Short mmCIF file of C-alpha atoms in Angstrom, two decimals:
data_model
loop_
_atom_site.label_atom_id
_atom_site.label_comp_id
_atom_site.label_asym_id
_atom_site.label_seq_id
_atom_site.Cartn_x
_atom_site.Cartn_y
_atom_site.Cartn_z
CA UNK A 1 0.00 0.00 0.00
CA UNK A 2 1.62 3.54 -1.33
CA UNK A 3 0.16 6.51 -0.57
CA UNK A 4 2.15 10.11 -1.00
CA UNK A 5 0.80 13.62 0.60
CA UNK A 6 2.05 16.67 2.09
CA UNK A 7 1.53 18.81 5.63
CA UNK A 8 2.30 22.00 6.44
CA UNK A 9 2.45 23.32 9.95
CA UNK A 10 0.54 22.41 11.89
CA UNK A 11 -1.92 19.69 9.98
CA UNK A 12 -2.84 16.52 10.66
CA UNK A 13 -3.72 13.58 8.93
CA UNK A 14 -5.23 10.19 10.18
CA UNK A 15 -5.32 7.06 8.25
CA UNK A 16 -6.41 3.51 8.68
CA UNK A 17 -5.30 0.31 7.68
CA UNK A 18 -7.93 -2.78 7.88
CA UNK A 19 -8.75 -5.69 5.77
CA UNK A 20 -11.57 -5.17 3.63
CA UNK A 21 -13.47 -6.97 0.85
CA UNK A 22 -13.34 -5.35 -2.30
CA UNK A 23 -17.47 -4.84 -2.78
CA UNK A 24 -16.83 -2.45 0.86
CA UNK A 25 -14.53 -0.09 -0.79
CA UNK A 26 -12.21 2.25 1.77
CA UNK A 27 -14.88 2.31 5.38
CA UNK A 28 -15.12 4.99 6.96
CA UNK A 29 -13.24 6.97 7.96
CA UNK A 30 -11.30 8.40 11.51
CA UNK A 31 -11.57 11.90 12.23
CA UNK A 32 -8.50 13.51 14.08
CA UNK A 33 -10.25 13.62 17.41
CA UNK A 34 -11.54 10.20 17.43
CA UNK A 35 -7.65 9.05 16.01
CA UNK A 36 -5.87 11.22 19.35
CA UNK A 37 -8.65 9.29 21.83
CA UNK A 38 -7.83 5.86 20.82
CA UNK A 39 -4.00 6.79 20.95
CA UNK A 40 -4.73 7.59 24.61
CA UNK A 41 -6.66 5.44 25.30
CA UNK A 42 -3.96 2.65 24.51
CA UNK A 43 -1.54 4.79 26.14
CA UNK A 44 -3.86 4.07 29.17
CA UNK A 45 -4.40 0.17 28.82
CA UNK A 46 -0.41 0.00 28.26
CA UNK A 47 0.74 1.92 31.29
CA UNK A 48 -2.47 -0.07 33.71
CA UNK A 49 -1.04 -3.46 32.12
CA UNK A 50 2.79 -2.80 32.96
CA UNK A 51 1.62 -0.94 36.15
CA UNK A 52 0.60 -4.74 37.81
CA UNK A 53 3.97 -5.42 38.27
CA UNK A 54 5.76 -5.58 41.35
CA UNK A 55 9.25 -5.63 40.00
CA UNK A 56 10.89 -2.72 41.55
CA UNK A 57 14.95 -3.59 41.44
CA UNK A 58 17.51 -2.67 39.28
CA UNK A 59 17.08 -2.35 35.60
CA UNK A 60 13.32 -1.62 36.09
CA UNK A 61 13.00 -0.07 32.49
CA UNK A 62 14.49 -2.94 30.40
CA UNK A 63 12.74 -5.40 32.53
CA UNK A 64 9.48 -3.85 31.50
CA UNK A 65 10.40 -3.11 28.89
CA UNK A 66 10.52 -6.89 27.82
CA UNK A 67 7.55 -7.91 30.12
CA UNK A 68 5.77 -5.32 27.10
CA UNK A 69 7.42 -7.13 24.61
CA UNK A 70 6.45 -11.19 25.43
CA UNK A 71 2.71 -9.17 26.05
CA UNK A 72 2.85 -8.37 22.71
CA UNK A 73 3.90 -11.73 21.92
CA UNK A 74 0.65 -13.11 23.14
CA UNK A 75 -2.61 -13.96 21.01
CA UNK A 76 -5.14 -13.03 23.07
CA UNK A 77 -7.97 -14.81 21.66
CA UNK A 78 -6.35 -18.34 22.54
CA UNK A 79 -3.49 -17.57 24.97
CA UNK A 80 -1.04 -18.57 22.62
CA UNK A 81 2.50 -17.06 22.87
CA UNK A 82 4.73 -16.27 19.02
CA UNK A 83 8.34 -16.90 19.27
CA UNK A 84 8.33 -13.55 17.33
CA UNK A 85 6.17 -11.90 14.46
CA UNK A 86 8.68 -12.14 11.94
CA UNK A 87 9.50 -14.77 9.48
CA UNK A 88 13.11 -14.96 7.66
CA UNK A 89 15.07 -12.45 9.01
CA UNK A 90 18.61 -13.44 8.43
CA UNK A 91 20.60 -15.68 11.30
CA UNK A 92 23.67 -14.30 9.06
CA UNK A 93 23.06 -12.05 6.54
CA UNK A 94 23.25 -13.44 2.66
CA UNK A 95 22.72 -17.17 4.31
CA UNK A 96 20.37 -19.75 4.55
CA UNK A 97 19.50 -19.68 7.99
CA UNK A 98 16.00 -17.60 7.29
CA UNK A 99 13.29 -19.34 9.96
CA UNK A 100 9.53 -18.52 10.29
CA UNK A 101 8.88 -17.88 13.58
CA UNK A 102 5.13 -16.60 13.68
CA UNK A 103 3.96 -19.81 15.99
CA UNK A 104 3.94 -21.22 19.26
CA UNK A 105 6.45 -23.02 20.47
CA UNK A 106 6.04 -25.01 23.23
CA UNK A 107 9.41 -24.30 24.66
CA UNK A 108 9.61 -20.47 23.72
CA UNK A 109 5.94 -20.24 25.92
CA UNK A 110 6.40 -22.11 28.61
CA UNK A 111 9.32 -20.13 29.38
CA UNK A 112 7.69 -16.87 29.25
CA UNK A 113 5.32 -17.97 31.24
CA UNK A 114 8.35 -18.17 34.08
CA UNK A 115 9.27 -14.67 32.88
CA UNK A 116 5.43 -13.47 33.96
CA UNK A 117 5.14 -15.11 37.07
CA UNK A 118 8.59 -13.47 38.33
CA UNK A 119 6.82 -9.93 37.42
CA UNK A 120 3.44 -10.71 39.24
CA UNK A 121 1.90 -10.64 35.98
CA UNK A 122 -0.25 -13.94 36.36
CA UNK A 123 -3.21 -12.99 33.89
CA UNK A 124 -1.01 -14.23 30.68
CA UNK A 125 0.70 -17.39 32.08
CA UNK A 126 -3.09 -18.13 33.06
CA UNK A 127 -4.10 -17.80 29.66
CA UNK A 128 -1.30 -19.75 28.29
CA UNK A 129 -2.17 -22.69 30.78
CA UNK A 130 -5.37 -22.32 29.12
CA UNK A 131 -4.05 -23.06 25.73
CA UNK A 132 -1.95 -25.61 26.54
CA UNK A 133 -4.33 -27.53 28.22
CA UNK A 134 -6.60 -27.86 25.45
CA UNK A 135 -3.32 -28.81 23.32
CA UNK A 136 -3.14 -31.57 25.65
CA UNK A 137 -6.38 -32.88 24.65
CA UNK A 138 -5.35 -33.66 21.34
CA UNK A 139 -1.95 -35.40 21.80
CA UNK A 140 -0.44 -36.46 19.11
CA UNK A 141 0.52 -40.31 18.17
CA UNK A 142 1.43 -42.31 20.85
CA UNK A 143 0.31 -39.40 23.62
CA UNK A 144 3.12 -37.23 22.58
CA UNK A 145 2.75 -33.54 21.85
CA UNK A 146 4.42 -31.16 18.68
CA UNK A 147 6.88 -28.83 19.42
CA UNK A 148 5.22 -26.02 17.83
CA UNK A 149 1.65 -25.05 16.91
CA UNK A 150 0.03 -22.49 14.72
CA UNK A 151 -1.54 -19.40 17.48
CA UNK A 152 -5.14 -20.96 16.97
CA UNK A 153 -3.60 -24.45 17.81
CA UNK A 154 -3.79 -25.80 14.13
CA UNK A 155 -1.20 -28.29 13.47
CA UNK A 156 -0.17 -28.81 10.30
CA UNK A 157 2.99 -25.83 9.72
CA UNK A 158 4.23 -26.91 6.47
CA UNK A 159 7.82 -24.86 5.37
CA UNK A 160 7.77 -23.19 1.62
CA UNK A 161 10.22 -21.13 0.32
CA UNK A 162 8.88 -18.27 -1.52
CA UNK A 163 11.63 -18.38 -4.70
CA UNK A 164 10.24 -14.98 -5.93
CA UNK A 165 11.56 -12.88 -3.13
CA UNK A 166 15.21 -11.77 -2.44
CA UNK A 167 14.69 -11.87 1.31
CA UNK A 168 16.37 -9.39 3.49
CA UNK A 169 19.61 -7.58 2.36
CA UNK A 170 19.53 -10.78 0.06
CA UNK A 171 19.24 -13.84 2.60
CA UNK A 172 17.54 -16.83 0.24
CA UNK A 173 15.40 -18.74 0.79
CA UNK A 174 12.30 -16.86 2.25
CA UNK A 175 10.69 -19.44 4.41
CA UNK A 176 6.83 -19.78 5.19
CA UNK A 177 5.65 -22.19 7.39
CA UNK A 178 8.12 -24.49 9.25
CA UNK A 179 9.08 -27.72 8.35
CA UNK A 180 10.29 -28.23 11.97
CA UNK A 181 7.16 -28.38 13.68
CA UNK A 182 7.66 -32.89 13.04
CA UNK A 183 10.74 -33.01 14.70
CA UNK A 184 11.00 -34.83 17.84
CA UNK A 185 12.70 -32.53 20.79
CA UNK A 186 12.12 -33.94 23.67
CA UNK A 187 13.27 -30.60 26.09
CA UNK A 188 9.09 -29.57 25.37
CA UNK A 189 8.32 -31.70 28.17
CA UNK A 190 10.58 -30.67 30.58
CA UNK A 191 9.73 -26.92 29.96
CA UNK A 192 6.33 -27.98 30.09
CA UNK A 193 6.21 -29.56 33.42
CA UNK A 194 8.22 -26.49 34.96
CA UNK A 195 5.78 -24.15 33.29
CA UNK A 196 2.99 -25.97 34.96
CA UNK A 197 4.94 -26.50 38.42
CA UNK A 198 5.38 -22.76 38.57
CA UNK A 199 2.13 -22.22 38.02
CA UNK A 200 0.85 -24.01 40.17
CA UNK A 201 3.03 -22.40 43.12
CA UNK A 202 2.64 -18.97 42.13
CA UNK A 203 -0.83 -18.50 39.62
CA UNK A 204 -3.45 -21.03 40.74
CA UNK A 205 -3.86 -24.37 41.62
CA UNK A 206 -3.95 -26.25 38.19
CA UNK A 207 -7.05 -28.45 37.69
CA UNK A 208 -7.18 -32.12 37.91
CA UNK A 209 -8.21 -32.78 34.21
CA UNK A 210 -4.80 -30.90 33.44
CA UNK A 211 -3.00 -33.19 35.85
CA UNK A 212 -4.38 -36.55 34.04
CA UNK A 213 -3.40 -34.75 30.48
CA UNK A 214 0.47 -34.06 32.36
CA UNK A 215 0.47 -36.98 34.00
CA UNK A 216 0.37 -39.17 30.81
CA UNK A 217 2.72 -36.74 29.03
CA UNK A 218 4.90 -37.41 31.95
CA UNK A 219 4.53 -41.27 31.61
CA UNK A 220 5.27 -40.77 27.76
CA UNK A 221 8.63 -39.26 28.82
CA UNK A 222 9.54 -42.38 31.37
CA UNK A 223 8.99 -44.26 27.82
CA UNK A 224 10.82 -42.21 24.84
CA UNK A 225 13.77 -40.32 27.08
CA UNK A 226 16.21 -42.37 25.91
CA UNK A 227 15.48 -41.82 22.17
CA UNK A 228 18.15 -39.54 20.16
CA UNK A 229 16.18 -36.39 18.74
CA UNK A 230 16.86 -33.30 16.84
CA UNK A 231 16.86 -31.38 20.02
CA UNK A 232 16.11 -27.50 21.18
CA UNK A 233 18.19 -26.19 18.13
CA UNK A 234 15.82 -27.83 15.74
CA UNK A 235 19.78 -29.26 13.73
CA UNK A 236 18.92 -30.79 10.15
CA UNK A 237 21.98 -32.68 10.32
CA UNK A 238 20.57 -35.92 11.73
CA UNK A 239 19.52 -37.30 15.68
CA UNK A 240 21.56 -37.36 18.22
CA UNK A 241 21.26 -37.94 22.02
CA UNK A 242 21.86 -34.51 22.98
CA UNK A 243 22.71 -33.56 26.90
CA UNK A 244 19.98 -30.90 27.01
CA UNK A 245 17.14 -32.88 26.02
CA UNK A 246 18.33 -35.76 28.69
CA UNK A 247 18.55 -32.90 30.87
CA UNK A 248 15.01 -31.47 30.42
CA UNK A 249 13.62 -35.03 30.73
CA UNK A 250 14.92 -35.14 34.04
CA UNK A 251 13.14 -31.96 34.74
CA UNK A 252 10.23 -33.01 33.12
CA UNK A 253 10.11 -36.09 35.97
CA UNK A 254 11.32 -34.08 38.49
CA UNK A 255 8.74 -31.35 38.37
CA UNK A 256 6.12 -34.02 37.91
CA UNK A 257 7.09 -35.14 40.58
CA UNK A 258 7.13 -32.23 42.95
CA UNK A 259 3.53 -31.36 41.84
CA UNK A 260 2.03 -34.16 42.74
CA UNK A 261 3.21 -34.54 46.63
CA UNK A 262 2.53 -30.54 46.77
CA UNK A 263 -1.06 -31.22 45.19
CA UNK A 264 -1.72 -34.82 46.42
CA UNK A 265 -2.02 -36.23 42.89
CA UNK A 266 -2.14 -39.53 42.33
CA UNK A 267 1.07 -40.76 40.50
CA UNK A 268 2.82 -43.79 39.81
CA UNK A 269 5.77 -42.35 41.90
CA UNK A 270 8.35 -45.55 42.53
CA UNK A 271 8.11 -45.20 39.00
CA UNK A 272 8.94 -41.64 38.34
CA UNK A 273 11.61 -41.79 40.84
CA UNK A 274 13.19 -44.78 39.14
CA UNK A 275 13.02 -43.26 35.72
CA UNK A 276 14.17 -39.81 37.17
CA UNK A 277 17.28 -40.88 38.93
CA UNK A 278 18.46 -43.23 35.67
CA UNK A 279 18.33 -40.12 33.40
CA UNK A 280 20.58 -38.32 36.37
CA UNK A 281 22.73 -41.09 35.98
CA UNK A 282 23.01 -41.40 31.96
CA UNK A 283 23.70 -37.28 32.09
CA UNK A 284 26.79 -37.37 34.04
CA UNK A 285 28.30 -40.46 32.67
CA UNK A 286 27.35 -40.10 29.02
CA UNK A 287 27.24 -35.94 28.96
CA UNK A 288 30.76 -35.11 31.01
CA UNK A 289 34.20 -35.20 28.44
CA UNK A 290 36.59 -36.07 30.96
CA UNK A 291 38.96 -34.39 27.96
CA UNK A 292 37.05 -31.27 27.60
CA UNK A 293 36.20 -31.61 31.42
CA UNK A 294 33.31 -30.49 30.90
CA UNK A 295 29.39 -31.34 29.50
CA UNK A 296 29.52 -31.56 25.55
CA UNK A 297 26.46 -31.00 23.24
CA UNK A 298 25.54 -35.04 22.81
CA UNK A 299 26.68 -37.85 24.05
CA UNK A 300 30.18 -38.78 22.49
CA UNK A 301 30.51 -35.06 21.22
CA UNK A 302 33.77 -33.45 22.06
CA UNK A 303 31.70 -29.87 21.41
CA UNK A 304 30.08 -27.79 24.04
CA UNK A 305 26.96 -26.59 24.22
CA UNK A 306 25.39 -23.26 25.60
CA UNK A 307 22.09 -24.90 26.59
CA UNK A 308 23.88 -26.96 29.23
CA UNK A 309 24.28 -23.84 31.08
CA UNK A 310 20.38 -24.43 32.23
CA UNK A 311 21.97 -27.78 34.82
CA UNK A 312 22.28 -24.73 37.27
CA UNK A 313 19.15 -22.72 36.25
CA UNK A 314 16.62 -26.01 36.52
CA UNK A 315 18.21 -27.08 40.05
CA UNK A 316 19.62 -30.31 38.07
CA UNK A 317 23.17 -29.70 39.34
CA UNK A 318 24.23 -27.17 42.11
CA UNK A 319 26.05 -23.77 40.75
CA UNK A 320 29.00 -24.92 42.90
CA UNK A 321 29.30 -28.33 41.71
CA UNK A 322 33.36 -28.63 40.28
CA UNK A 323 31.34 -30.09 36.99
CA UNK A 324 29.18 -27.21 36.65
CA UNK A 325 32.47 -24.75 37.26
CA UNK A 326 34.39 -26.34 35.03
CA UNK A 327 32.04 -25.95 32.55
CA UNK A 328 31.05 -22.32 33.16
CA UNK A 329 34.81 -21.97 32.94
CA UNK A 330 35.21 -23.88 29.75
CA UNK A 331 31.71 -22.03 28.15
CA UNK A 332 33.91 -18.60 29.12
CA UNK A 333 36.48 -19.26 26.95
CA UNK A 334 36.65 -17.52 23.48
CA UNK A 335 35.91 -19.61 20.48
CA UNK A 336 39.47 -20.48 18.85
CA UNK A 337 40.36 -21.64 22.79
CA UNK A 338 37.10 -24.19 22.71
CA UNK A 339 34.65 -21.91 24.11
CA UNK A 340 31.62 -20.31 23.10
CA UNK A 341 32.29 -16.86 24.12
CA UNK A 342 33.17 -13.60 22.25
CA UNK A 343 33.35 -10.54 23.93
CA UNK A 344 30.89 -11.21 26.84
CA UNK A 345 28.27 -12.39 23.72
CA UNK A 346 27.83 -16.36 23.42
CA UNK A 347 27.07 -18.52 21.29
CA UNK A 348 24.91 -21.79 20.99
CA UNK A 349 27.89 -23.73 19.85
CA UNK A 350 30.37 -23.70 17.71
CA UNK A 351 29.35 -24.34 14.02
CA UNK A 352 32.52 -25.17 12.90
CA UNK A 353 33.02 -28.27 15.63
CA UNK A 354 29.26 -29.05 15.64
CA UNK A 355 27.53 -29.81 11.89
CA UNK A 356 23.98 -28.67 12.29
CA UNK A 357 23.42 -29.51 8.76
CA UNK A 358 22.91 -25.83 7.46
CA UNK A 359 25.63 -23.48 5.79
CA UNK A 360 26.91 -20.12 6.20
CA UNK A 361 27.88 -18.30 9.54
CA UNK A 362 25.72 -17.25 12.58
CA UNK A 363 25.96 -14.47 15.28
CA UNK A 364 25.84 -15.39 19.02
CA UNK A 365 22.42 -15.92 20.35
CA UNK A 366 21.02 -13.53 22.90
CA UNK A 367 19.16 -16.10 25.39
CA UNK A 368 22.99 -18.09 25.76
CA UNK A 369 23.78 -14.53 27.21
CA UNK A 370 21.43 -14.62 29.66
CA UNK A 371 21.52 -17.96 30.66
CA UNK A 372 25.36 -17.43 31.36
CA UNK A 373 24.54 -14.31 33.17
CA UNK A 374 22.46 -16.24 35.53
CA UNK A 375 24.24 -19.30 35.77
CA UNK A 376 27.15 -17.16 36.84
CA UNK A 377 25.00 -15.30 39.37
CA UNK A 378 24.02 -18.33 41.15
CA UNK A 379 27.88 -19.08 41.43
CA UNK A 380 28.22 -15.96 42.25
CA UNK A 381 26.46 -16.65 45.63
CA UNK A 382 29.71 -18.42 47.13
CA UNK A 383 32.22 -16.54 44.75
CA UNK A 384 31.75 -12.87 44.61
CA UNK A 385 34.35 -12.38 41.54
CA UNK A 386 31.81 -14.34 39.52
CA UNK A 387 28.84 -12.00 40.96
CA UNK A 388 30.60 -9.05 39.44
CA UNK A 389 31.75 -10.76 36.29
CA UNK A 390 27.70 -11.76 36.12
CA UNK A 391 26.87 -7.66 36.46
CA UNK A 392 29.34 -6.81 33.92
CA UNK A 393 28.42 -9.23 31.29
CA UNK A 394 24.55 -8.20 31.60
CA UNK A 395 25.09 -4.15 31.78
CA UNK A 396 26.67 -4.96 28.76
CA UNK A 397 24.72 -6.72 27.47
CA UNK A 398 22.06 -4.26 27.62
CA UNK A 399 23.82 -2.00 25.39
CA UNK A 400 22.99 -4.14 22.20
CA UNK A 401 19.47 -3.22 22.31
CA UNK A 402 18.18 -1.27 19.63
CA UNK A 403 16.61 2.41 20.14
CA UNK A 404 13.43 0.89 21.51
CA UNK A 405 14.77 -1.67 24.17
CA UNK A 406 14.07 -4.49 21.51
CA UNK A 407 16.49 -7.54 21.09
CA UNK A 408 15.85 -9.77 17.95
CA UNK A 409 17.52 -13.81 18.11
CA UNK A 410 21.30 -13.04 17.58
CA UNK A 411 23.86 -10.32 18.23
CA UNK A 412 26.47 -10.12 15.50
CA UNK A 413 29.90 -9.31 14.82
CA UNK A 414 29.24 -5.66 14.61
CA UNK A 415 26.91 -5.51 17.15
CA UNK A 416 23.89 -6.00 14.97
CA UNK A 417 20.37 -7.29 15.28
CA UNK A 418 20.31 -10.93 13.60
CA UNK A 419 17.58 -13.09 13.18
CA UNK A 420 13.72 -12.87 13.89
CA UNK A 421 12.64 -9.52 15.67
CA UNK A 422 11.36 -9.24 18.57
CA UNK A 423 12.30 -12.22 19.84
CA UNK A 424 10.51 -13.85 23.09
CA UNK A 425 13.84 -15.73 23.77
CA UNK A 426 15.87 -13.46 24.29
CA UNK A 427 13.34 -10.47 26.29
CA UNK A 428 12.26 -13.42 28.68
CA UNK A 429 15.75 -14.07 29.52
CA UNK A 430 16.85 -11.04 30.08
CA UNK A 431 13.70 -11.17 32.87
CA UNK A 432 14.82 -13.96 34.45
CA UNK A 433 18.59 -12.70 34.74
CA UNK A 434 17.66 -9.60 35.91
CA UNK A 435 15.13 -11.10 38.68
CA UNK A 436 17.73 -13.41 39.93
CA UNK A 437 20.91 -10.99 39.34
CA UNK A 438 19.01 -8.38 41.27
CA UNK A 439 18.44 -10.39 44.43
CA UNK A 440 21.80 -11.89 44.27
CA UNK A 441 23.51 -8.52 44.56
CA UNK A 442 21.14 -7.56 47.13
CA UNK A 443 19.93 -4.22 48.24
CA UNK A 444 21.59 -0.91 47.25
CA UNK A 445 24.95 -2.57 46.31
#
């Protein structure tokens, strides 16, 4: 739509854009008063919505900042929560790596749904319980559940690349649709259950039909953890039995667990324990390279993997564990040293150690920032040089926002946005960082 006109001085002009049928011609129209009382009257609902929360420590404005962000995020009409509203933006710009993130994932929402709880703002994680209870209605084959679903819960997501367009600053293929929504990633179900747990302690009690729907997704898990997937970076390059996924089972038992002796739920529990304590098991003999001395990306890998840093985050492994050190430590290190770092930024893993199946290059992803800001805050507890190090790495951070407080997937080389834009990953991290960095450091220090 092109439209071209001039104002002088003190002039106005309003103008609409809606969806129309071509028999209904333009609609009519907005005058300039009507256009200034719906501005503030939005201004109104925005500043009453952010107003509900009770986050008052440091960093206050980016914090709410990105609590108005992952609102944004949210389809009202089901609950459902977009990964971001953009589809192909570049991972590297010129590459292949061009995603369509306009869905729900179940990973991407469950963890925002953390990220509104720790701001008091229960209303959306209610209505994303909501939507992923009547997901769990329909499981898929076998009782399992996708790992992504269209915002009005349809299923089917298939990927097309639209040949016709150049894509952005001439990153081809333009993808529609996502042909990952099939894989099998078997994290969902840990982030799930902690979604769940977490809203059950602070939102509402959950109901019992949800409990039957988690508890067989939770007996699906004591059944399938052991299978090799394609894993929370959706890789094209084949399955493998990566640490994170093994990791997120656990949690997925774990959390189970803990909900039903908090709620009285009736469980098969000797089971659940079993299951839970052989996937602790598998993890630290199968994940830990005595070489690298430290957890790799899958079992047998030599190559490390950001996600790991979540052992400390989901209680899995203490903060102070030497395992957990040593690979904080190891994650620290710059890239051409085996790390994953690069000037306080990190990546996901290394491309060049760790075939994902795509081509071309990749910036560091913004979420692997936060989630080695806070795993170095909760070290930080018993080791104050790591508190600091935590502080500066997330101040920092904070400077790679754009003008508007917005973070897209990836940080690049130069410092710019990469990837899909606005991106929930990365604004519900930066909540959860902040939350825990905050109370770490403690008042007025």
């Amino acid at each position: 739509v092109v439209s071209e006109f001039t104002l002088s001085e003190g002039e106005t002009a309003v103008f609409v854009l809606r969806h129309l049928s071509p028999e209904l011609g333009c609609g009519i129209s907005t005058s300039a008063e009507e256009a200034e009382d719906l501005f503030r009257r939005t201004v109104e609902f925005w500043q009453r919505w952010i107003g509900q929360s009770r986050y008052a420590g440091r960093w206050r404005e980016m914090v709410h900042r990105s609590a108005l962000a992952l609102k944004l995020l949210t389809y009202e009409p089901t609950g459902a929560i977009v990964a971001a509203p953009t589809c192909s933006l570049p991972e590297g710009i010129g590459g292949e790596r061009n995603w369509d993130y306009r869905y729900a994932w179940i990973r991407d929402a469950a963890f925002t749904v953390y990220a509104f709880l720790r701001l008091s703002l229960s209303e959306e994680a209610e209505q994303f319980m909501h939507f992923l209870a009547s997901l769990c209605k329909e499981p898929g084959p076998g009782g399992s559940l996708q790992i992504m679903y269209g915002i009005d819960g349809r299923k089917h997501l298939v990927e097309e690349t639209l040949d016709h367009l150049d894509g952005y600053m001439g990153s081809r293929p333009v993808r529609v649709g996502n042909g990952a929504y099939n894989q099998l990633q078997l994290d969902i179900y840990g982030e799930l259950l902690d979604a769940a747990y977490l809203y059950n302690k602070h939102g509402a009690p959950i109901s019992y039909d949800l409990w039957t729907s988690l508890r067989a997704l939770t007996d699906w898990v004591c059944d399938n953890w052991h299978r090799k997937d394609e894993g929370v970076w959706e890789v094209r390059s084949g399955q493998q039995k990566f640490v994170y996924s093994k990791l997120m089972c656990w949690v997925a038992l774990d959390r189970a667990i803990r909900l039903a002796d908090k709620r009285s739920f009736p469980a098969p529990r000797d089971r659940w324990l079993k299951v839970r304590d052989e996937i602790y098991e598998d993890i630290v003999s199968k994940g830990w390279n005595e070489k690298r001395q430290a957890f790799v990306q899958h079992y047998g890998s030599e190559s490390l993997d950001a996600a790991n840093l979540m052992m400390a985050l989901t209680f899995f492994m203490s903060p102070t564990d030497p395992r957990m050190l040593a690979t904080l430590d190891a994650t620290l290190l710059p890239l051409e040293k085996g790390g994953l770092t690069a000037n306080s930024l990190v990546y996901r893993y290394n491309i060049k150690e760790a075939r994902d199946g795509l081509s071309g290059e990749e910036g560091t992803f913004n979420i692997c920032t936060f989630w080695l800001v806070e795993a170095l805050t909760r070290a930080g507890r018993h080791d104050r040089s790591r508190l600091e190090e935590a502080r500066l790495i997330f101040e920092r951070m904070l400077g790679f926002a754009n003008h508007l407080g917005l973070y897209a997937e990836e940080t690049g080389h130069r410092g710019e946005a990469l990837g899909n834009f606005p991106q929930a990953f990365t604004h519900l991290a930066l909540v959860s960082a902040a939350f825990n960095l905050d109370r770490a450091l403690g008042p007025g220090r």
